[in-house]
PDB file of C-alpha atoms in Angstrom:
ATOM      1  CA  GLN M 260     179.068 247.057  47.432  1.00 83.00           C
ATOM      2  CA  VAL M 261     180.694 243.643  46.975  1.00 89.00           C
ATOM      3  CA  GLN M 262     178.225 240.777  47.135  1.00 94.00           C
ATOM      4  CA  LEU M 263     178.836 237.034  46.941  1.00 96.00           C
ATOM      5  CA  VAL M 264     175.832 234.765  46.412  1.00 96.00           C
ATOM      6  CA  GLU M 265     176.278 231.021  46.845  1.00 96.00           C
ATOM      7  CA  SER M 266     174.041 228.287  45.517  1.00 97.00           C
ATOM      8  CA  GLY M 267     174.053 224.553  44.902  1.00 97.00           C
ATOM      9  CA  GLY M 268     174.066 223.155  48.411  1.00 97.00           C
ATOM     10  CA  GLY M 269     171.691 220.458  49.528  1.00 98.00           C
ATOM     11  CA  LEU M 270     171.301 216.903  50.736  1.00 98.00           C
ATOM     12  CA  VAL M 271     173.152 214.106  48.973  1.00 98.00           C
ATOM     13  CA  GLN M 272     173.950 210.462  49.648  1.00 98.00           C
ATOM     14  CA  ALA M 273     177.503 209.395  50.404  1.00 98.00           C
ATOM     15  CA  GLY M 274     179.364 208.860  47.149  1.00 98.00           C
ATOM     16  CA  GLY M 275     177.293 211.449  45.347  1.00 98.00           C
ATOM     17  CA  SER M 276     178.200 214.809  43.851  1.00 98.00           C
ATOM     18  CA  LEU M 277     177.260 218.459  44.156  1.00 98.00           C
ATOM     19  CA  ARG M 278     178.424 221.605  42.411  1.00 98.00           C
ATOM     20  CA  LEU M 279     178.506 224.838  44.371  1.00 98.00           C
ATOM     21  CA  SER M 280     178.433 228.196  42.625  1.00 98.00           C
ATOM     22  CA  CYS M 281     179.332 231.645  43.881  1.00 97.00           C
ATOM     23  CA  ALA M 282     178.363 234.671  41.813  1.00 96.00           C
ATOM     24  CA  ALA M 283     180.176 237.921  42.558  1.00 94.00           C
ATOM     25  CA  SER M 284     179.111 241.488  41.942  1.00 93.00           C
ATOM     26  CA  GLY M 285     180.535 244.891  42.731  1.00 88.00           C
ATOM     27  CA  THR M 286     184.165 243.819  42.348  1.00 81.00           C
ATOM     28  CA  ILE M 287     186.841 243.431  39.682  1.00 81.00           C
ATOM     29  CA  PHE M 288     186.462 239.677  39.676  1.00 83.00           C
ATOM     30  CA  SER M 289     189.381 238.883  37.373  1.00 83.00           C
ATOM     31  CA  ILE M 290     191.973 240.113  39.881  1.00 86.00           C
ATOM     32  CA  ASN M 291     190.483 238.379  42.906  1.00 91.00           C
ATOM     33  CA  THR M 292     191.656 235.245  44.613  1.00 95.00           C
ATOM     34  CA  MET M 293     188.570 233.125  45.284  1.00 96.00           C
ATOM     35  CA  GLY M 294     188.173 230.426  47.874  1.00 97.00           C
ATOM     36  CA  TRP M 295     185.750 227.987  49.402  1.00 98.00           C
ATOM     37  CA  TYR M 296     185.718 227.448  53.148  1.00 98.00           C
ATOM     38  CA  ARG M 297     183.553 225.199  55.274  1.00 98.00           C
ATOM     39  CA  GLN M 298     182.483 225.023  58.878  1.00 98.00           C
ATOM     40  CA  ALA M 299     181.004 221.931  60.479  1.00 97.00           C
ATOM     41  CA  PRO M 300     179.057 222.042  63.756  1.00 92.00           C
ATOM     42  CA  GLY M 301     181.450 222.506  66.659  1.00 94.00           C
ATOM     43  CA  LYS M 302     184.426 222.965  64.335  1.00 96.00           C
ATOM     44  CA  GLN M 303     186.527 225.883  63.145  1.00 97.00           C
ATOM     45  CA  ARG M 304     186.110 227.262  59.661  1.00 97.00           C
ATOM     46  CA  GLU M 305     188.671 225.721  57.329  1.00 97.00           C
ATOM     47  CA  LEU M 306     189.930 226.359  53.823  1.00 98.00           C
ATOM     48  CA  VAL M 307     188.675 223.801  51.322  1.00 98.00           C
ATOM     49  CA  ALA M 308     190.068 225.157  48.050  1.00 98.00           C
ATOM     50  CA  SER M 309     191.300 228.375  46.493  1.00 98.00           C
ATOM     51  CA  ILE M 310     192.071 229.693  43.041  1.00 97.00           C
ATOM     52  CA  THR M 311     194.105 232.773  42.184  1.00 95.00           C
ATOM     53  CA  HIS M 312     193.468 235.342  39.488  1.00 90.00           C
ATOM     54  CA  ASP M 313     195.852 233.470  37.177  1.00 89.00           C
ATOM     55  CA  GLY M 314     194.397 230.024  37.845  1.00 93.00           C
ATOM     56  CA  SER M 315     196.691 228.542  40.486  1.00 97.00           C
ATOM     57  CA  THR M 316     194.782 226.217  42.825  1.00 98.00           C
ATOM     58  CA  ASP M 317     195.221 224.875  46.321  1.00 98.00           C
ATOM     59  CA  TYR M 318     193.232 222.199  48.163  1.00 98.00           C
ATOM     60  CA  ALA M 319     192.889 220.872  51.654  1.00 98.00           C
ATOM     61  CA  ASP M 320     194.412 217.412  51.937  1.00 98.00           C
ATOM     62  CA  SER M 321     191.040 215.966  52.890  1.00 97.00           C
ATOM     63  CA  VAL M 322     189.464 216.907  49.546  1.00 98.00           C
ATOM     64  CA  LYS M 323     192.329 216.441  47.086  1.00 98.00           C
ATOM     65  CA  GLY M 324     191.288 214.203  44.236  1.00 98.00           C
ATOM     66  CA  ARG M 325     187.597 214.650  45.037  1.00 98.00           C
ATOM     67  CA  PHE M 326     186.917 218.398  44.768  1.00 98.00           C
ATOM     68  CA  THR M 327     187.749 220.781  41.937  1.00 98.00           C
ATOM     69  CA  ILE M 328     187.655 224.561  42.105  1.00 98.00           C
ATOM     70  CA  SER M 329     187.275 226.597  38.929  1.00 97.00           C
ATOM     71  CA  ARG M 330     186.327 230.091  37.851  1.00 96.00           C
ATOM     72  CA  ASP M 331     184.617 231.777  34.944  1.00 95.00           C
ATOM     73  CA  ASN M 332     185.730 235.393  34.841  1.00 93.00           C
ATOM     74  CA  ALA M 333     183.205 236.317  32.157  1.00 92.00           C
ATOM     75  CA  LYS M 334     180.384 235.126  34.428  1.00 95.00           C
ATOM     76  CA  LYS M 335     182.092 236.429  37.594  1.00 95.00           C
ATOM     77  CA  THR M 336     181.498 233.039  39.144  1.00 96.00           C
ATOM     78  CA  VAL M 337     183.590 230.509  41.038  1.00 97.00           C
ATOM     79  CA  TYR M 338     182.588 226.854  41.291  1.00 98.00           C
ATOM     80  CA  LEU M 339     183.349 223.943  43.564  1.00 98.00           C
ATOM     81  CA  GLN M 340     182.692 220.539  42.031  1.00 98.00           C
ATOM     82  CA  MET M 341     182.425 218.011  44.840  1.00 98.00           C
ATOM     83  CA  ASN M 342     182.579 214.315  43.971  1.00 98.00           C
ATOM     84  CA  SER M 343     182.698 211.177  46.102  1.00 98.00           C
ATOM     85  CA  LEU M 344     181.130 213.061  48.978  1.00 98.00           C
ATOM     86  CA  GLU M 345     181.488 211.667  52.479  1.00 98.00           C
ATOM     87  CA  PRO M 346     179.489 212.338  55.655  1.00 98.00           C
ATOM     88  CA  GLU M 347     182.580 214.157  56.963  1.00 97.00           C
ATOM     89  CA  ASP M 348     182.058 216.753  54.221  1.00 98.00           C
ATOM     90  CA  THR M 349     178.841 217.902  55.898  1.00 98.00           C
ATOM     91  CA  ALA M 350     179.212 221.602  56.688  1.00 98.00           C
ATOM     92  CA  VAL M 351     178.169 225.092  55.761  1.00 98.00           C
ATOM     93  CA  TYR M 352     180.262 226.111  52.764  1.00 98.00           C
ATOM     94  CA  TYR M 353     181.272 229.756  52.364  1.00 98.00           C
ATOM     95  CA  CYS M 354     182.547 231.601  49.330  1.00 97.00           C
ATOM     96  CA  ASN M 355     185.462 233.955  49.933  1.00 97.00           C
ATOM     97  CA  CYS M 356     186.895 236.730  47.796  1.00 95.00           C
ATOM     98  CA  ARG M 357     190.203 238.556  48.292  1.00 94.00           C
ATOM     99  CA  SER M 358     191.235 241.405  46.057  1.00 89.00           C
ATOM    100  CA  VAL M 359     194.801 241.214  44.794  1.00 84.00           C
ATOM    101  CA  LEU M 360     194.677 244.979  44.405  1.00 85.00           C
ATOM    102  CA  THR M 361     193.514 245.922  47.908  1.00 87.00           C
ATOM    103  CA  GLY M 362     193.830 242.770  50.022  1.00 88.00           C
ATOM    104  CA  LYS M 363     190.273 243.235  51.256  1.00 92.00           C
ATOM    105  CA  THR M 364     188.270 240.083  51.973  1.00 94.00           C
ATOM    106  CA  TYR M 365     184.562 239.397  51.460  1.00 95.00           C
ATOM    107  CA  TRP M 366     182.336 236.469  52.437  1.00 97.00           C
ATOM    108  CA  GLY M 367     179.184 234.921  51.086  1.00 97.00           C
ATOM    109  CA  GLN M 368     176.239 233.945  53.259  1.00 96.00           C
ATOM    110  CA  GLY M 369     177.011 230.231  53.210  1.00 97.00           C
ATOM    111  CA  THR M 370     175.204 227.227  51.779  1.00 97.00           C
ATOM    112  CA  GLN M 371     174.481 224.003  53.644  1.00 98.00           C
ATOM    113  CA  VAL M 372     175.869 220.713  52.351  1.00 98.00           C
ATOM    114  CA  THR M 373     174.630 217.578  54.073  1.00 98.00           C
ATOM    115  CA  VAL M 374     175.947 214.134  53.151  1.00 98.00           C
ATOM    116  CA  SER M 375     174.003 211.174  54.488  1.00 98.00           C
ATOM    117  CA  SER M 376     175.441 207.712  55.033  1.00 93.00           C
TER     118      SER M 376
END
């Protein structure tokens, strides 16, 4: 029932910017904690940023000051604005949803971000 659809990935030069979007359906979006994770080839999936239902945010140290997570509850969408991109940011980025009410977790299909040097 719950579906997360990511968009906005692509190829960008180092120093450039991208904005990822994740549109949710089939869930009470306003009470969900939303997050962005990424997985690079040969690496474990890691948390990039998260935002709670009341707007509290958390970021991986590697992206602080460069990435911004936000949400639009009316549009049931979470965003990840990525600035000053580095080749090390290259990964598949996944949208994550966790219901505050149930604790159940859902994942999007992933979107590829490639940063060239």
